[in-house]
């Protein structure tokens, strides 16, 4: 994820804003993606001040991540703030209120005073799309919290049809929604997003003839990049997402 900061034209190094606001969803017990990014940012020079919010739906994870965040060295000129908050993925009005709560809390300590619906320039999610019954909630949470032009990085294996179904949901909103006559997200699926990961995949795949431990469907990480193109419409986009998940679960 730190590659975002090394590119001089990246959203966090040259985006025009004073602060790069980063949100991690489903951070679990360690907030690994977000805290690794914060740690790596300490050694980078061409970047904005970092505002990081780790979130999870379990209170114990939230408390644990507060402790973990204190263990990360923080350059005051680089890391503005690291916070840990409870956030449950919910496509309903209650979920929208919770997203606004997170945004307001972040805005208090952020140098960025944008009036856009979303505040975060980057959203991180690791191995989150396998909860298919919460696809609409995850989708809506990303759409609500990202600022227009912001990107979501979702890293996960295919896990059967779970990743494909999530991408189909995004396609459904993009092609069905009548809001602003343009898609909500641009999607880019990256299989070879890092040389080290690709090399390890090839190495493990070559050993499958003698070992059944490695299964790319369950173990090979893939990177889904979502770029937000317009504002999220709660009534139109949210309803399409809810109907998609309801219909899909009924079929299953």
mmCIF file of C-alpha atoms in Angstrom:
data_model
loop_
_atom_site.group_PDB
_atom_site.id
_atom_site.type_symbol
_atom_site.label_atom_id
_atom_site.label_comp_id
_atom_site.label_asym_id
_atom_site.label_seq_id
_atom_site.Cartn_x
_atom_site.Cartn_y
_atom_site.Cartn_z
ATOM 1 C CA UNK A 1 0.000 0.000 0.000
ATOM 2 C CA UNK A 2 2.927 2.350 0.568
ATOM 3 C CA UNK A 3 3.415 2.468 -3.208
ATOM 4 C CA UNK A 4 0.574 5.017 -3.128
ATOM 5 C CA UNK A 5 2.925 7.508 -1.528
ATOM 6 C CA UNK A 6 5.994 6.886 -3.679
ATOM 7 C CA UNK A 7 4.269 7.938 -6.884
ATOM 8 C CA UNK A 8 4.641 11.701 -7.188
ATOM 9 C CA UNK A 9 1.214 11.873 -8.824
ATOM 10 C CA UNK A 10 -0.436 9.673 -6.212
ATOM 11 C CA UNK A 11 -3.554 10.790 -4.401
ATOM 12 C CA UNK A 12 -1.699 11.103 -1.089
ATOM 13 C CA UNK A 13 1.516 12.671 -2.392
ATOM 14 C CA UNK A 14 0.151 15.140 -4.916
ATOM 15 C CA UNK A 15 -3.595 15.283 -4.445
ATOM 16 C CA UNK A 16 -3.807 18.962 -3.566
ATOM 17 C CA UNK A 17 -5.188 18.336 -0.072
ATOM 18 C CA UNK A 18 -3.183 19.004 3.084
ATOM 19 C CA UNK A 19 -3.975 15.649 4.679
ATOM 20 C CA UNK A 20 -4.275 12.143 3.277
ATOM 21 C CA UNK A 21 -7.208 10.557 5.104
ATOM 22 C CA UNK A 22 -7.065 6.757 5.160
ATOM 23 C CA UNK A 23 -9.811 4.431 6.411
ATOM 24 C CA UNK A 24 -9.381 0.711 7.056
ATOM 25 C CA UNK A 25 -12.527 -1.434 7.110
ATOM 26 C CA UNK A 26 -12.684 -4.791 8.874
ATOM 27 C CA UNK A 27 -9.324 -4.134 10.521
ATOM 28 C CA UNK A 28 -9.625 -7.187 12.781
ATOM 29 C CA UNK A 29 -7.399 -7.607 15.828
ATOM 30 C CA UNK A 30 -4.271 -5.975 14.402
ATOM 31 C CA UNK A 31 -5.194 -3.302 11.821
ATOM 32 C CA UNK A 32 -2.331 -4.726 9.788
ATOM 33 C CA UNK A 33 -2.931 -2.933 6.477
ATOM 34 C CA UNK A 34 -3.458 0.500 7.993
ATOM 35 C CA UNK A 35 -0.684 0.300 10.583
ATOM 36 C CA UNK A 36 1.775 -1.132 8.047
ATOM 37 C CA UNK A 37 0.994 1.852 5.838
ATOM 38 C CA UNK A 38 1.507 4.242 8.751
ATOM 39 C CA UNK A 39 4.800 2.579 9.637
ATOM 40 C CA UNK A 40 6.053 2.706 6.041
ATOM 41 C CA UNK A 41 5.053 6.352 5.693
ATOM 42 C CA UNK A 42 7.577 7.322 8.365
ATOM 43 C CA UNK A 43 10.409 6.757 5.868
ATOM 44 C CA UNK A 44 8.796 8.573 2.931
ATOM 45 C CA UNK A 45 9.396 12.213 2.171
ATOM 46 C CA UNK A 46 7.023 13.164 -0.664
ATOM 47 C CA UNK A 47 3.731 12.723 1.097
ATOM 48 C CA UNK A 48 0.996 14.605 2.891
ATOM 49 C CA UNK A 49 0.199 14.382 6.569
ATOM 50 C CA UNK A 50 -1.489 11.040 7.308
ATOM 51 C CA UNK A 51 -4.811 10.711 9.142
ATOM 52 C CA UNK A 52 -5.610 7.017 9.730
ATOM 53 C CA UNK A 53 -8.841 5.544 11.092
ATOM 54 C CA UNK A 54 -8.990 1.802 11.813
ATOM 55 C CA UNK A 55 -12.503 0.346 12.019
ATOM 56 C CA UNK A 56 -14.110 -2.967 12.846
ATOM 57 C CA UNK A 57 -17.543 -4.204 13.842
ATOM 58 C CA UNK A 58 -16.338 -5.900 17.042
ATOM 59 C CA UNK A 59 -15.659 -3.777 20.162
ATOM 60 C CA UNK A 60 -12.730 -5.978 21.265
ATOM 61 C CA UNK A 61 -11.036 -5.461 17.895
ATOM 62 C CA UNK A 62 -11.469 -1.706 18.257
ATOM 63 C CA UNK A 63 -9.839 -1.729 21.700
ATOM 64 C CA UNK A 64 -7.027 -3.981 20.515
ATOM 65 C CA UNK A 65 -6.279 -1.701 17.576
ATOM 66 C CA UNK A 66 -6.052 1.291 19.894
ATOM 67 C CA UNK A 67 -3.277 -0.542 21.707
ATOM 68 C CA UNK A 68 -1.601 -1.616 18.462
ATOM 69 C CA UNK A 69 -1.605 1.957 17.160
ATOM 70 C CA UNK A 70 0.464 3.116 20.142
ATOM 71 C CA UNK A 71 3.221 0.677 19.118
ATOM 72 C CA UNK A 72 3.742 2.321 15.727
ATOM 73 C CA UNK A 73 6.496 4.973 15.656
ATOM 74 C CA UNK A 74 4.902 8.250 14.580
ATOM 75 C CA UNK A 75 6.736 11.154 12.991
ATOM 76 C CA UNK A 76 4.745 14.240 13.989
ATOM 77 C CA UNK A 77 5.362 15.873 10.615
ATOM 78 C CA UNK A 78 3.997 12.795 8.803
ATOM 79 C CA UNK A 79 1.324 11.142 10.944
ATOM 80 C CA UNK A 80 -1.353 13.570 12.076
ATOM 81 C CA UNK A 81 -3.478 11.056 13.978
ATOM 82 C CA UNK A 82 -4.297 7.333 14.277
ATOM 83 C CA UNK A 83 -7.704 6.421 15.651
ATOM 84 C CA UNK A 84 -9.721 3.227 16.132
ATOM 85 C CA UNK A 85 -13.510 3.281 15.812
ATOM 86 C CA UNK A 86 -16.441 0.850 15.853
ATOM 87 C CA UNK A 87 -18.125 0.635 12.447
ATOM 88 C CA UNK A 88 -20.602 -2.013 11.286
ATOM 89 C CA UNK A 89 -21.264 -2.316 7.535
ATOM 90 C CA UNK A 90 -24.919 -1.464 7.061
ATOM 91 C CA UNK A 91 -26.634 -0.210 3.896
ATOM 92 C CA UNK A 92 -29.620 1.174 5.851
ATOM 93 C CA UNK A 93 -30.130 4.703 7.186
ATOM 94 C CA UNK A 94 -28.531 3.616 10.470
ATOM 95 C CA UNK A 95 -25.382 2.660 8.584
ATOM 96 C CA UNK A 96 -25.367 6.059 6.874
ATOM 97 C CA UNK A 97 -25.520 7.765 10.275
ATOM 98 C CA UNK A 98 -22.593 5.699 11.538
ATOM 99 C CA UNK A 99 -20.502 6.618 8.492
ATOM 100 C CA UNK A 100 -21.257 10.286 9.089
ATOM 101 C CA UNK A 101 -20.190 9.865 12.712
ATOM 102 C CA UNK A 102 -16.835 8.473 11.610
ATOM 103 C CA UNK A 103 -16.379 11.296 9.096
ATOM 104 C CA UNK A 104 -17.214 13.984 11.675
ATOM 105 C CA UNK A 105 -14.818 12.495 14.223
ATOM 106 C CA UNK A 106 -12.042 12.368 11.643
ATOM 107 C CA UNK A 107 -12.726 15.912 10.484
ATOM 108 C CA UNK A 108 -12.080 17.242 13.990
ATOM 109 C CA UNK A 109 -8.394 16.312 13.812
ATOM 110 C CA UNK A 110 -7.946 16.577 10.052
ATOM 111 C CA UNK A 111 -6.413 19.521 8.241
ATOM 112 C CA UNK A 112 -8.770 18.792 5.367
ATOM 113 C CA UNK A 113 -11.968 20.843 5.550
ATOM 114 C CA UNK A 114 -13.690 19.609 2.401
ATOM 115 C CA UNK A 115 -17.479 19.762 2.354
ATOM 116 C CA UNK A 116 -17.767 16.650 0.162
ATOM 117 C CA UNK A 117 -20.000 13.817 1.385
ATOM 118 C CA UNK A 118 -16.970 11.595 1.959
ATOM 119 C CA UNK A 119 -13.712 12.521 3.661
ATOM 120 C CA UNK A 120 -11.346 9.645 2.985
ATOM 121 C CA UNK A 121 -8.951 9.604 0.056
ATOM 122 C CA UNK A 122 -8.031 5.937 0.518
ATOM 123 C CA UNK A 123 -10.033 3.007 1.883
ATOM 124 C CA UNK A 124 -8.316 -0.297 2.726
ATOM 125 C CA UNK A 125 -10.049 -3.661 3.160
ATOM 126 C CA UNK A 126 -8.302 -7.014 3.533
ATOM 127 C CA UNK A 127 -10.205 -10.269 2.950
ATOM 128 C CA UNK A 128 -13.633 -8.695 3.538
ATOM 129 C CA UNK A 129 -15.773 -9.650 0.538
ATOM 130 C CA UNK A 130 -16.317 -13.292 1.594
ATOM 131 C CA UNK A 131 -19.149 -12.059 3.870
ATOM 132 C CA UNK A 132 -21.610 -12.132 0.983
ATOM 133 C CA UNK A 133 -24.657 -11.324 3.109
ATOM 134 C CA UNK A 134 -22.977 -7.999 3.940
ATOM 135 C CA UNK A 135 -21.942 -7.070 0.407
ATOM 136 C CA UNK A 136 -24.465 -4.232 0.249
ATOM 137 C CA UNK A 137 -23.270 -2.880 3.596
ATOM 138 C CA UNK A 138 -19.609 -3.047 2.590
ATOM 139 C CA UNK A 139 -20.349 -1.419 -0.755
ATOM 140 C CA UNK A 140 -22.402 1.389 0.807
ATOM 141 C CA UNK A 141 -19.806 2.006 3.520
ATOM 142 C CA UNK A 142 -17.048 2.448 0.923
ATOM 143 C CA UNK A 143 -19.261 4.687 -1.209
ATOM 144 C CA UNK A 144 -20.290 6.880 1.751
ATOM 145 C CA UNK A 145 -16.864 7.392 3.265
ATOM 146 C CA UNK A 146 -14.741 7.930 0.149
ATOM 147 C CA UNK A 147 -14.470 11.397 -1.306
ATOM 148 C CA UNK A 148 -15.107 11.708 -5.057
ATOM 149 C CA UNK A 149 -11.845 10.752 -6.739
ATOM 150 C CA UNK A 150 -10.839 8.608 -3.759
ATOM 151 C CA UNK A 151 -9.807 4.976 -4.163
ATOM 152 C CA UNK A 152 -10.611 1.763 -2.318
ATOM 153 C CA UNK A 153 -8.046 -1.032 -2.277
ATOM 154 C CA UNK A 154 -9.575 -4.429 -1.521
ATOM 155 C CA UNK A 155 -7.124 -7.323 -1.241
ATOM 156 C CA UNK A 156 -8.507 -10.880 -1.085
ATOM 157 C CA UNK A 157 -8.558 -14.269 -2.855
ATOM 158 C CA UNK A 158 -11.444 -15.241 -5.119
ATOM 159 C CA UNK A 159 -12.968 -17.566 -2.467
ATOM 160 C CA UNK A 160 -15.351 -19.313 -4.817
ATOM 161 C CA UNK A 161 -17.831 -16.807 -6.219
ATOM 162 C CA UNK A 162 -17.616 -14.223 -3.410
ATOM 163 C CA UNK A 163 -15.275 -11.770 -5.160
ATOM 164 C CA UNK A 164 -17.036 -12.135 -8.510
ATOM 165 C CA UNK A 165 -20.412 -11.520 -6.842
ATOM 166 C CA UNK A 166 -19.162 -8.342 -5.178
ATOM 167 C CA UNK A 167 -17.885 -7.047 -8.503
ATOM 168 C CA UNK A 168 -21.218 -7.941 -10.106
ATOM 169 C CA UNK A 169 -22.966 -5.854 -7.443
ATOM 170 C CA UNK A 170 -20.770 -2.873 -8.346
ATOM 171 C CA UNK A 171 -21.564 -3.444 -12.027
ATOM 172 C CA UNK A 172 -25.271 -3.551 -11.204
ATOM 173 C CA UNK A 173 -25.132 -0.145 -9.535
ATOM 174 C CA UNK A 174 -22.943 1.294 -12.288
ATOM 175 C CA UNK A 175 -25.226 0.164 -15.102
ATOM 176 C CA UNK A 176 -28.669 0.382 -13.462
ATOM 177 C CA UNK A 177 -28.490 3.583 -11.428
ATOM 178 C CA UNK A 178 -30.025 6.693 -12.959
ATOM 179 C CA UNK A 179 -28.122 9.001 -10.608
ATOM 180 C CA UNK A 180 -26.087 11.572 -12.586
ATOM 181 C CA UNK A 181 -26.078 9.285 -15.641
ATOM 182 C CA UNK A 182 -22.589 8.016 -14.874
ATOM 183 C CA UNK A 183 -21.127 5.011 -13.028
ATOM 184 C CA UNK A 184 -20.410 5.289 -9.334
ATOM 185 C CA UNK A 185 -17.133 3.370 -9.411
ATOM 186 C CA UNK A 186 -14.435 2.527 -11.884
ATOM 187 C CA UNK A 187 -13.089 -0.963 -11.214
ATOM 188 C CA UNK A 188 -9.679 -2.439 -11.926
ATOM 189 C CA UNK A 189 -8.790 -6.011 -10.985
ATOM 190 C CA UNK A 190 -5.052 -6.608 -10.548
ATOM 191 C CA UNK A 191 -3.745 -10.171 -10.349
ATOM 192 C CA UNK A 192 -0.048 -9.288 -10.580
ATOM 193 C CA UNK A 193 0.001 -6.225 -8.338
ATOM 194 C CA UNK A 194 3.394 -6.943 -6.731
ATOM 195 C CA UNK A 195 6.397 -8.917 -8.114
ATOM 196 C CA UNK A 196 7.064 -10.695 -4.817
ATOM 197 C CA UNK A 197 3.464 -11.937 -4.524
ATOM 198 C CA UNK A 198 3.408 -13.078 -8.163
ATOM 199 C CA UNK A 199 6.725 -14.902 -7.766
ATOM 200 C CA UNK A 200 5.479 -16.695 -4.658
ATOM 201 C CA UNK A 201 2.262 -17.648 -6.461
ATOM 202 C CA UNK A 202 4.197 -19.207 -9.360
ATOM 203 C CA UNK A 203 6.499 -21.034 -6.981
ATOM 204 C CA UNK A 204 3.661 -22.496 -4.922
ATOM 205 C CA UNK A 205 1.657 -23.361 -8.013
ATOM 206 C CA UNK A 206 4.566 -25.380 -9.411
ATOM 207 C CA UNK A 207 4.514 -27.512 -6.261
ATOM 208 C CA UNK A 208 0.806 -28.369 -6.362
ATOM 209 C CA UNK A 209 1.564 -31.664 -8.087
ATOM 210 C CA UNK A 210 3.289 -32.904 -4.933
ATOM 211 C CA UNK A 211 1.354 -30.895 -2.370
ATOM 212 C CA UNK A 212 -2.317 -29.965 -2.040
ATOM 213 C CA UNK A 213 -1.768 -27.207 0.526
ATOM 214 C CA UNK A 214 -1.844 -24.288 -1.924
ATOM 215 C CA UNK A 215 -5.094 -23.463 -3.684
ATOM 216 C CA UNK A 216 -5.080 -20.124 -5.596
ATOM 217 C CA UNK A 217 -8.855 -19.880 -5.200
ATOM 218 C CA UNK A 218 -8.444 -19.628 -1.443
ATOM 219 C CA UNK A 219 -4.881 -18.396 -0.991
ATOM 220 C CA UNK A 220 -3.780 -16.127 -3.868
ATOM 221 C CA UNK A 221 -4.439 -12.457 -3.026
ATOM 222 C CA UNK A 222 -5.966 -10.295 -5.753
ATOM 223 C CA UNK A 223 -6.207 -6.504 -5.651
ATOM 224 C CA UNK A 224 -9.497 -4.833 -6.560
ATOM 225 C CA UNK A 225 -9.118 -1.078 -7.065
ATOM 226 C CA UNK A 226 -12.306 1.009 -6.909
ATOM 227 C CA UNK A 227 -12.186 4.692 -7.870
ATOM 228 C CA UNK A 228 -15.188 6.780 -6.843
ATOM 229 C CA UNK A 229 -16.442 8.858 -9.794
ATOM 230 C CA UNK A 230 -19.462 10.666 -8.358
ATOM 231 C CA UNK A 231 -21.514 11.166 -5.216
ATOM 232 C CA UNK A 232 -23.338 8.205 -3.701
ATOM 233 C CA UNK A 233 -27.139 8.364 -3.876
ATOM 234 C CA UNK A 234 -28.577 6.689 -0.772
ATOM 235 C CA UNK A 235 -32.027 6.172 -2.276
ATOM 236 C CA UNK A 236 -31.060 4.984 -5.766
ATOM 237 C CA UNK A 237 -27.609 3.374 -5.421
ATOM 238 C CA UNK A 238 -28.311 2.012 -1.944
ATOM 239 C CA UNK A 239 -31.575 0.389 -2.979
ATOM 240 C CA UNK A 240 -29.990 -1.279 -6.006
ATOM 241 C CA UNK A 241 -27.291 -2.762 -3.771
ATOM 242 C CA UNK A 242 -29.819 -4.000 -1.196
ATOM 243 C CA UNK A 243 -32.041 -5.595 -3.849
ATOM 244 C CA UNK A 244 -29.052 -7.274 -5.476
ATOM 245 C CA UNK A 245 -27.919 -8.915 -2.219
ATOM 246 C CA UNK A 246 -31.481 -9.875 -1.250
ATOM 247 C CA UNK A 247 -32.110 -11.501 -4.628
ATOM 248 C CA UNK A 248 -28.754 -13.231 -4.675
ATOM 249 C CA UNK A 249 -29.159 -14.670 -1.172
ATOM 250 C CA UNK A 250 -32.645 -15.899 -2.098
ATOM 251 C CA UNK A 251 -31.184 -17.777 -5.082
ATOM 252 C CA UNK A 252 -28.456 -19.297 -2.930
#
